[in-house]
PDB file of C-alpha atoms in Angstrom:
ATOM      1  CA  UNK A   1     118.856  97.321  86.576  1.00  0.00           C
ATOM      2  CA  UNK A   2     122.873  97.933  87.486  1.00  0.00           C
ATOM      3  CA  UNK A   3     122.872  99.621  91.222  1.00  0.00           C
ATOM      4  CA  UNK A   4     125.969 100.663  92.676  1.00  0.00           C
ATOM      5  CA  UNK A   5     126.770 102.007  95.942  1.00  0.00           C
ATOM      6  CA  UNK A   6     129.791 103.601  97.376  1.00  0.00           C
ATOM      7  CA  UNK A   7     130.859 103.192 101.217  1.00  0.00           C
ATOM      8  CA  UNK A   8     131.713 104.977 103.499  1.00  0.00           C
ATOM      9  CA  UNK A   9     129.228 108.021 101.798  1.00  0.00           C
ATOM     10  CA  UNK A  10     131.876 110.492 103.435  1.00  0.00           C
ATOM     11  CA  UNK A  11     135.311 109.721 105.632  1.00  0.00           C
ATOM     12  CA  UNK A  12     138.080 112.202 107.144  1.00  0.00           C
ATOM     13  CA  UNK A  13     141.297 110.942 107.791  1.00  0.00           C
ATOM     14  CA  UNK A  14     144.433 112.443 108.418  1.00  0.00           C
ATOM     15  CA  UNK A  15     147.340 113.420 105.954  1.00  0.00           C
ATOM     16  CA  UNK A  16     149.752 110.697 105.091  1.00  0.00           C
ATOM     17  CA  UNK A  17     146.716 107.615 105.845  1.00  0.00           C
ATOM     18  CA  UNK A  18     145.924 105.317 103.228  1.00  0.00           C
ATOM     19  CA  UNK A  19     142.737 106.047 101.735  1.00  0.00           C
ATOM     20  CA  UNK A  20     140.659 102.700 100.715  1.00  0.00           C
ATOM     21  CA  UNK A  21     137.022 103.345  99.355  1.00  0.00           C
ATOM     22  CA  UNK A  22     134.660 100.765  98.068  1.00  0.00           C
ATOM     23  CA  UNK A  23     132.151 100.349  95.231  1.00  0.00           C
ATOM     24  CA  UNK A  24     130.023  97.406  94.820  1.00  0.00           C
ATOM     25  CA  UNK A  25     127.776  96.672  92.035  1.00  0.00           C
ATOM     26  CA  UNK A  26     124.689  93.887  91.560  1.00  0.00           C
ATOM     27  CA  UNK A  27     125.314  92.958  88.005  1.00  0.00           C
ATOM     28  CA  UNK A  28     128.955  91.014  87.511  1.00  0.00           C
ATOM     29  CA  UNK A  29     127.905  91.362  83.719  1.00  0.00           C
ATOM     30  CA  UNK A  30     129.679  94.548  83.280  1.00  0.00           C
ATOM     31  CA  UNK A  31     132.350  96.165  79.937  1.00  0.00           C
ATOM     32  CA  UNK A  32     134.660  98.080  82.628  1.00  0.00           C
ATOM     33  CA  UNK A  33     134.849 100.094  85.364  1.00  0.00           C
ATOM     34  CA  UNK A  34     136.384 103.525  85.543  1.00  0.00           C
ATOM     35  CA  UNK A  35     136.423 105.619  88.583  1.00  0.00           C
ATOM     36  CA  UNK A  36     136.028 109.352  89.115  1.00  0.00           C
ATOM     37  CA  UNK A  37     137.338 112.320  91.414  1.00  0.00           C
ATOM     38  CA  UNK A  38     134.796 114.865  91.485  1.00  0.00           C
ATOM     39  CA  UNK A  39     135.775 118.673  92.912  1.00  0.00           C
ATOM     40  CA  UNK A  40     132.890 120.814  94.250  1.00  0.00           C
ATOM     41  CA  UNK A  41     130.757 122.169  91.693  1.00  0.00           C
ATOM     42  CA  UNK A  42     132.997 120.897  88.715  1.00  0.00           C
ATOM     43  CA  UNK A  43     133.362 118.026  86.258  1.00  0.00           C
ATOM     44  CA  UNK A  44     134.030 114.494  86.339  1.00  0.00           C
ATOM     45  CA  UNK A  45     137.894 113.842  85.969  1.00  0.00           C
ATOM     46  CA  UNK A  46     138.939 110.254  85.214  1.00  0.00           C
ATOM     47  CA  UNK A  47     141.158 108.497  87.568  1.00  0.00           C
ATOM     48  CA  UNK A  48     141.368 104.809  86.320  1.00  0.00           C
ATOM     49  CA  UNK A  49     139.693 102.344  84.040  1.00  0.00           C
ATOM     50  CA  UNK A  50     139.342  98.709  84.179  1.00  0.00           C
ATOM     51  CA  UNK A  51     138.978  96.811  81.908  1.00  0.00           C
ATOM     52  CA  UNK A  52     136.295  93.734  82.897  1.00  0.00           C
ATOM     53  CA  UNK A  53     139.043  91.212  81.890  1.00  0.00           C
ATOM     54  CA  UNK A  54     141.731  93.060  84.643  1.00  0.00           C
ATOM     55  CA  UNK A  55     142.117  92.950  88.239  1.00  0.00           C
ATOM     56  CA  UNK A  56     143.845  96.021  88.681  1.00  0.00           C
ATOM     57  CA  UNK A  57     144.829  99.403  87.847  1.00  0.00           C
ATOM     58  CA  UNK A  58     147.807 101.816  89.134  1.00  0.00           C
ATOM     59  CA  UNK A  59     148.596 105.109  88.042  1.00  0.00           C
ATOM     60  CA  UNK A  60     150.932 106.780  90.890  1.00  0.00           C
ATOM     61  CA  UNK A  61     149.568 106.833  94.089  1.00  0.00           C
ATOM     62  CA  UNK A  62     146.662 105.067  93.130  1.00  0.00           C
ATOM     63  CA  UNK A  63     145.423 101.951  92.427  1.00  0.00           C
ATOM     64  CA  UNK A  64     141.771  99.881  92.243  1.00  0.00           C
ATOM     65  CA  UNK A  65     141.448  96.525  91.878  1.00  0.00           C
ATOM     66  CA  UNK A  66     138.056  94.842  90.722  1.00  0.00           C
ATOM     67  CA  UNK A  67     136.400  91.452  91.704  1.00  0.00           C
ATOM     68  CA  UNK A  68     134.378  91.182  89.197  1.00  0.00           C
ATOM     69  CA  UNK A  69     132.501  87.807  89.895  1.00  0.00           C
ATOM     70  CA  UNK A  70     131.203  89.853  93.528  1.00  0.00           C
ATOM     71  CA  UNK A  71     130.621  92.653  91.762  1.00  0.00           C
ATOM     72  CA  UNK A  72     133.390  94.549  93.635  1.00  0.00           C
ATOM     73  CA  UNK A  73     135.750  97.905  92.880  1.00  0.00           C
ATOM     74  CA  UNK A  74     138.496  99.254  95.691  1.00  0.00           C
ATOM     75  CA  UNK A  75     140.092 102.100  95.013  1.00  0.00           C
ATOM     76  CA  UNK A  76     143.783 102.742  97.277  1.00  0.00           C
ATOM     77  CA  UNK A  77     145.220 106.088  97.398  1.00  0.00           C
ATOM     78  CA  UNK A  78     148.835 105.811  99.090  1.00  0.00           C
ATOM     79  CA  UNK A  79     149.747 108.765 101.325  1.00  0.00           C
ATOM     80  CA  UNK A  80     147.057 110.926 101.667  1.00  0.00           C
ATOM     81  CA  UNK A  81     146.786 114.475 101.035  1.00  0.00           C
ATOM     82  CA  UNK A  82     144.781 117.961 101.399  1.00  0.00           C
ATOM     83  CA  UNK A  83     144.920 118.187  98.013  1.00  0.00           C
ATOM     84  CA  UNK A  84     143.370 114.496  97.182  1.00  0.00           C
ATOM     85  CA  UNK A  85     140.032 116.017  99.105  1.00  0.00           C
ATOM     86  CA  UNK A  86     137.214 115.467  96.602  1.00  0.00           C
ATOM     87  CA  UNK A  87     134.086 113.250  96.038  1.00  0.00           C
ATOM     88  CA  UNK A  88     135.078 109.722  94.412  1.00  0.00           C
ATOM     89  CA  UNK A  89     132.700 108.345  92.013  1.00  0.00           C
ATOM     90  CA  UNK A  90     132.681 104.855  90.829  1.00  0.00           C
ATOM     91  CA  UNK A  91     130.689 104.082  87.687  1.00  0.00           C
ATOM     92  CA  UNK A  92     129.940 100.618  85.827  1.00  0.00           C
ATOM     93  CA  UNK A  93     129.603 100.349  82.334  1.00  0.00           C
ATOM     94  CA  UNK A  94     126.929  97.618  81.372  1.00  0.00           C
ATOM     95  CA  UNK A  95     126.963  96.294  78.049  1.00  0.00           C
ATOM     96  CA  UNK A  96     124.926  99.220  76.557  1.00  0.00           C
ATOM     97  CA  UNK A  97     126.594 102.705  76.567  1.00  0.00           C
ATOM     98  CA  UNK A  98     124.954 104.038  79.798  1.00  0.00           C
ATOM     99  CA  UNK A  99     127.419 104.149  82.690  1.00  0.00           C
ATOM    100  CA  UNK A 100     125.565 103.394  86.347  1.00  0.00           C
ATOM    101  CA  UNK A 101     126.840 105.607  89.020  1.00  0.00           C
ATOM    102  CA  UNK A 102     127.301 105.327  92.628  1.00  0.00           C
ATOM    103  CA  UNK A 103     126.704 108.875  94.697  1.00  0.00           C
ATOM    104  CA  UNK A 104     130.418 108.942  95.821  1.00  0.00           C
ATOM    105  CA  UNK A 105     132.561 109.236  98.492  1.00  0.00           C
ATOM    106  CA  UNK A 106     132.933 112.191  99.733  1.00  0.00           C
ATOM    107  CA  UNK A 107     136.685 112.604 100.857  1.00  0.00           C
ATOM    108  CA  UNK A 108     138.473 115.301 102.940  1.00  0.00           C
ATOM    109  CA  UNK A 109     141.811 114.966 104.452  1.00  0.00           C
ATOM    110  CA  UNK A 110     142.805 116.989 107.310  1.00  0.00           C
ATOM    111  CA  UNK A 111     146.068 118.683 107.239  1.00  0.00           C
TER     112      UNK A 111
ATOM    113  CA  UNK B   1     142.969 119.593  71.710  1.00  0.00           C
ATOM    114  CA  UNK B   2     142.151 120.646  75.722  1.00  0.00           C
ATOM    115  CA  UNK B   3     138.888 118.227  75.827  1.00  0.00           C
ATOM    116  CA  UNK B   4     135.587 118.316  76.207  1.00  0.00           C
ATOM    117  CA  UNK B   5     134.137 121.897  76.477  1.00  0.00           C
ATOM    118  CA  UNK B   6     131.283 122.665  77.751  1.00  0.00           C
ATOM    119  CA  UNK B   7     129.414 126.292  77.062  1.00  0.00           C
ATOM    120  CA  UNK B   8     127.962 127.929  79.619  1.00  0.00           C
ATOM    121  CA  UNK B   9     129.728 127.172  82.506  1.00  0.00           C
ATOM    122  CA  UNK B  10     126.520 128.571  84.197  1.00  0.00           C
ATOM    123  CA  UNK B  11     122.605 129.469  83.179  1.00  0.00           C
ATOM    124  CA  UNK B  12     120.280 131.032  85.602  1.00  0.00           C
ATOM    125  CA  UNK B  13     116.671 131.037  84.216  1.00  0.00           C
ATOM    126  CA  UNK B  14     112.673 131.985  84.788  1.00  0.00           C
ATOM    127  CA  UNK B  15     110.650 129.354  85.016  1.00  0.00           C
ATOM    128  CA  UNK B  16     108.757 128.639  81.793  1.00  0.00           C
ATOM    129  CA  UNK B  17     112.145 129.963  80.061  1.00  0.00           C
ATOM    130  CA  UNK B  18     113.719 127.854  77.107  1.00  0.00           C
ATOM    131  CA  UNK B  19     117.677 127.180  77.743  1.00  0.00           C
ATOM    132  CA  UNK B  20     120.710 125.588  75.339  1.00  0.00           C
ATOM    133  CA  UNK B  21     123.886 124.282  76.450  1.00  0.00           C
ATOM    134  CA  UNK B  22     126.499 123.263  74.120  1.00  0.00           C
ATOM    135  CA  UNK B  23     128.908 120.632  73.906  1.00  0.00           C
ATOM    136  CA  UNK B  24     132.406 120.237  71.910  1.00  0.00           C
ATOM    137  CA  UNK B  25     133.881 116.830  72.535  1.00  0.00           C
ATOM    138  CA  UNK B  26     137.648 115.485  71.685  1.00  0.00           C
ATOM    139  CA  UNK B  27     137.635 115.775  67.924  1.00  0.00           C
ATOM    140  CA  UNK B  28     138.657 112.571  67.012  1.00  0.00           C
ATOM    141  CA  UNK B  29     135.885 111.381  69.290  1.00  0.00           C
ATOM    142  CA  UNK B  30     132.667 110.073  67.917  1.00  0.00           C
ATOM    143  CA  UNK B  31     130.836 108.925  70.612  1.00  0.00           C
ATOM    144  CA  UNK B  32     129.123 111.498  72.671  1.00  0.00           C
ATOM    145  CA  UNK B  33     126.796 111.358  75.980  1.00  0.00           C
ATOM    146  CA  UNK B  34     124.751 113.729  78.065  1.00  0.00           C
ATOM    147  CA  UNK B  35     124.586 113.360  81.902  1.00  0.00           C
ATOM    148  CA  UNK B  36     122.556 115.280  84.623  1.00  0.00           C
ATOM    149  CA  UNK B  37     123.378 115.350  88.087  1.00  0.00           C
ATOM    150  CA  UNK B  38     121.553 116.496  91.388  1.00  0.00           C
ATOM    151  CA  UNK B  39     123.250 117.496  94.086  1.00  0.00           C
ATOM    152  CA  UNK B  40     124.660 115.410  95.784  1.00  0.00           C
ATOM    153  CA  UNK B  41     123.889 111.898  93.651  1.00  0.00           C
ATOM    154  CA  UNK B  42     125.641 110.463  90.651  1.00  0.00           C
ATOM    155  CA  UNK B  43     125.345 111.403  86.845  1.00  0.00           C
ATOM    156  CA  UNK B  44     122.253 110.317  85.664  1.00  0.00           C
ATOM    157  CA  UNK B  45     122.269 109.215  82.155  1.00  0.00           C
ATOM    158  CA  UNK B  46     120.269 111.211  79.798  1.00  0.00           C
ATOM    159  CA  UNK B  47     121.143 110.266  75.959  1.00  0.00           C
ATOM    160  CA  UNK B  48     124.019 109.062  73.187  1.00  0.00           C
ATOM    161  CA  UNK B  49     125.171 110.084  70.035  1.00  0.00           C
ATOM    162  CA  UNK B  50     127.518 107.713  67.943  1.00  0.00           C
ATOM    163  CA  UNK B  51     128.427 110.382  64.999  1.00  0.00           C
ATOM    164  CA  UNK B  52     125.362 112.327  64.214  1.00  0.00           C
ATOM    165  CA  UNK B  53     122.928 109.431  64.907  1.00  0.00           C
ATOM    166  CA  UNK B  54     121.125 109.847  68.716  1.00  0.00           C
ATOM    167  CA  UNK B  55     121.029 105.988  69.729  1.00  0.00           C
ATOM    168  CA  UNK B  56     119.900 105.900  73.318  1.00  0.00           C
ATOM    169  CA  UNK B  57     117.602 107.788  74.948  1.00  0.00           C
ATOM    170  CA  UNK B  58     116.844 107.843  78.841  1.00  0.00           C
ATOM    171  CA  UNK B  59     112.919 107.864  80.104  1.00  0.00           C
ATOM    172  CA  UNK B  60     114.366 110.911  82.193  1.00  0.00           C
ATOM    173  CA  UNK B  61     114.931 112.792  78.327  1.00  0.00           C
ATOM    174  CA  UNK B  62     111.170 114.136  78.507  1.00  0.00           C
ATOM    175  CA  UNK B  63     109.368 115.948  76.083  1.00  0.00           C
ATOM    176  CA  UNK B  64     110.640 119.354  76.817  1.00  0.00           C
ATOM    177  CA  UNK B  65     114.557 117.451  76.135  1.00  0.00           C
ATOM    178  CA  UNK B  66     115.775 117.674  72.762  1.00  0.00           C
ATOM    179  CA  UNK B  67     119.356 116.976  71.723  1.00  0.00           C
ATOM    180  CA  UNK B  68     120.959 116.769  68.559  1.00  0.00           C
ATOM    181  CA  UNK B  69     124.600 116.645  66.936  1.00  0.00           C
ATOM    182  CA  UNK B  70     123.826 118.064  63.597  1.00  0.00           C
ATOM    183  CA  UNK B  71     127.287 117.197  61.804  1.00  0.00           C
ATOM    184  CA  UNK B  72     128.462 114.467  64.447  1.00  0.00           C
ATOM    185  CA  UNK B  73     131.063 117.231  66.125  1.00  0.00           C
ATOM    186  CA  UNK B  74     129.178 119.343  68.727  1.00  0.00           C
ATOM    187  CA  UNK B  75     126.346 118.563  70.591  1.00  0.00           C
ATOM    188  CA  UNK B  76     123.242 120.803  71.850  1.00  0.00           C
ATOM    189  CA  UNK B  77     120.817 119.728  74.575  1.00  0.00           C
ATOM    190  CA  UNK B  78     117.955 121.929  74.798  1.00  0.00           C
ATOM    191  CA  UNK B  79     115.425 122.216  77.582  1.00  0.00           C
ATOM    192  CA  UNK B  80     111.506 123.789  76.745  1.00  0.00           C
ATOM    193  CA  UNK B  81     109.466 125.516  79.370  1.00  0.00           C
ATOM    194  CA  UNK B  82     111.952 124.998  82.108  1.00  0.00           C
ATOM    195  CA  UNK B  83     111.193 123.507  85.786  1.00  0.00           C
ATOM    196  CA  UNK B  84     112.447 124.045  88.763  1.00  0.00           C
ATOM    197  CA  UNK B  85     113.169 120.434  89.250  1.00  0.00           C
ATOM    198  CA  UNK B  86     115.583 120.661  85.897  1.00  0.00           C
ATOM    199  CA  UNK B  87     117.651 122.543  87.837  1.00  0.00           C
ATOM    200  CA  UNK B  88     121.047 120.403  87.984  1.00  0.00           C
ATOM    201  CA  UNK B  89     124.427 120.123  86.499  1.00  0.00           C
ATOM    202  CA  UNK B  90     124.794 118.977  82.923  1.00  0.00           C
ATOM    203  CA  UNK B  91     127.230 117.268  81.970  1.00  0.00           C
ATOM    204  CA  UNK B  92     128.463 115.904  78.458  1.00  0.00           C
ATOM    205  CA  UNK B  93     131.393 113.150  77.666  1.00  0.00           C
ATOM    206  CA  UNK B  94     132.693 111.611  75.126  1.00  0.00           C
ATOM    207  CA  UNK B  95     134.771 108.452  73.966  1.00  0.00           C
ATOM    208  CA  UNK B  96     136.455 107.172  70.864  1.00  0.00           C
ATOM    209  CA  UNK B  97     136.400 103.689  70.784  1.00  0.00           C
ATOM    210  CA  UNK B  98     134.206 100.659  71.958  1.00  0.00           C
ATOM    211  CA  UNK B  99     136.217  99.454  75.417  1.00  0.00           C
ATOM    212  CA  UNK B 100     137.760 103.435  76.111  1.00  0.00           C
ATOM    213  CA  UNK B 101     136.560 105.354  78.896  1.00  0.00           C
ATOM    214  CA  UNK B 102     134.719 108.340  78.793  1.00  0.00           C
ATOM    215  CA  UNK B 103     136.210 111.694  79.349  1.00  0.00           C
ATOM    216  CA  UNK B 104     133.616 114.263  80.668  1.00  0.00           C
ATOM    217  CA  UNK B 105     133.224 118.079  80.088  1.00  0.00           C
ATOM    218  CA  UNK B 106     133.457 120.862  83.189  1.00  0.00           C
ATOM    219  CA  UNK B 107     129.342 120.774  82.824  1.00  0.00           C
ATOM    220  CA  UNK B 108     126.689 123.261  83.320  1.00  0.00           C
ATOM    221  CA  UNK B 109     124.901 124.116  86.549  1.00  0.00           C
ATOM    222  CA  UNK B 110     121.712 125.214  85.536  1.00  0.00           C
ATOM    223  CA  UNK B 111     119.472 127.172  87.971  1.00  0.00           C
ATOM    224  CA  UNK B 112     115.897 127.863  87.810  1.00  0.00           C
ATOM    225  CA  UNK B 113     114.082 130.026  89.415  1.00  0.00           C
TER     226      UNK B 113
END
């Protein structure tokens, strides 16, 4: 069975620091990876997908790279800011349709 | 097209009380997933529908769970003689293609009480 976990479970940083969070998975036999941002009490909005055949991703001020052979996901966001407070998930898709979830980083950035 | 909507927003319910949520995907989308999360863990994967056909089921999908996609567009998920432990956030995604990623719905927080 896929496990993921996601560290650090919560950070604070400062606005204008780098943000780096971590996912790591157990099974390297995954279809992609796609990472979440998560706002209290809402939905799931997508960030980035990967591909299992890419190493990276950018899309503005963000960008996650996987390892897939140590079952690996960071996810960079440049120049943090209040508004990027959230909780981060990262989620694995195996090769069935059921993506595994880590419980998320939990992200707030102090003004 | 906005996304996937995702009707009610909230549900507070007795015990022992039947509840339906509804799901609209992306039109052109044909895959479609349910997804219930506790507070403060991931999404928990519950069931998938490629067109009208239900194709994976979780163990959590008990007996009470039904789902169905009667014309492969929306999607209901009902619960039977509700729990206090169903209480959670439902969520519902959906995807187009084999390698795309999924795009999820605002979900429902379901309470029971």
């Amino acid at each position: 069975k896929q496990e993921v976990t996601q560290i650090p479970a919560a950070l604070s940083v400062p606005e204008g620091e780098n943000l780096v969070l971590n996912c790591s998975f157990t099974d390297s036999a995954i279809y992609n990876l796609q990472w979440f941002r998560q706002d209290p009490g809402k939905g799931l909005t997508s960030l980035l997908l990967i591909q299992s055949s890419q190493r990276e991703q950018t899309s503005g001020r963000l960008n996650a790279s996987l390892d897939k052979s140590s079952g690996r996901s960071t996810l960079y966001i440049a120049a943090s800011q209040p508004g990027d407070s959230a909780t981060y998930l990262c989620a694995v898709r195996p090769g069935n349709n059921r993506l595994a979830f880590g419980k998320g980083n939990q992200v707030v950035v102090i003004p | 097209d906005t996304g996937v909507s995702q009707d009610p927003r909230h549900k507070i319910t007795k015990r022992g009380q039947n509840v339906t949520f509804r799901c609209d995907p992306i039109s052109e989308h044909n895959r479609l997933y349910w997804y219930r999360q506790t507070l403060g863990q991931g999404p928990e994967f519950l069931t998938y529908f490629q067109n009208e056909a239900q194709l994976e089921k979780s163990r959590l999908l008990s007996d009470r769970f039904s789902a169905e996609r009667p014309k492969g567009s929306f999607s209901t998920l009902e619960i039977q003689r509700t729990e206090q432990g169903d209480s959670a956030m439902y969520l519902c995604a959906s995807s187009f293609l084999e390698g795309d990623g999924y795009t999820f719905g605002s979900g429902t927080r379901l309470t029971v009480v």
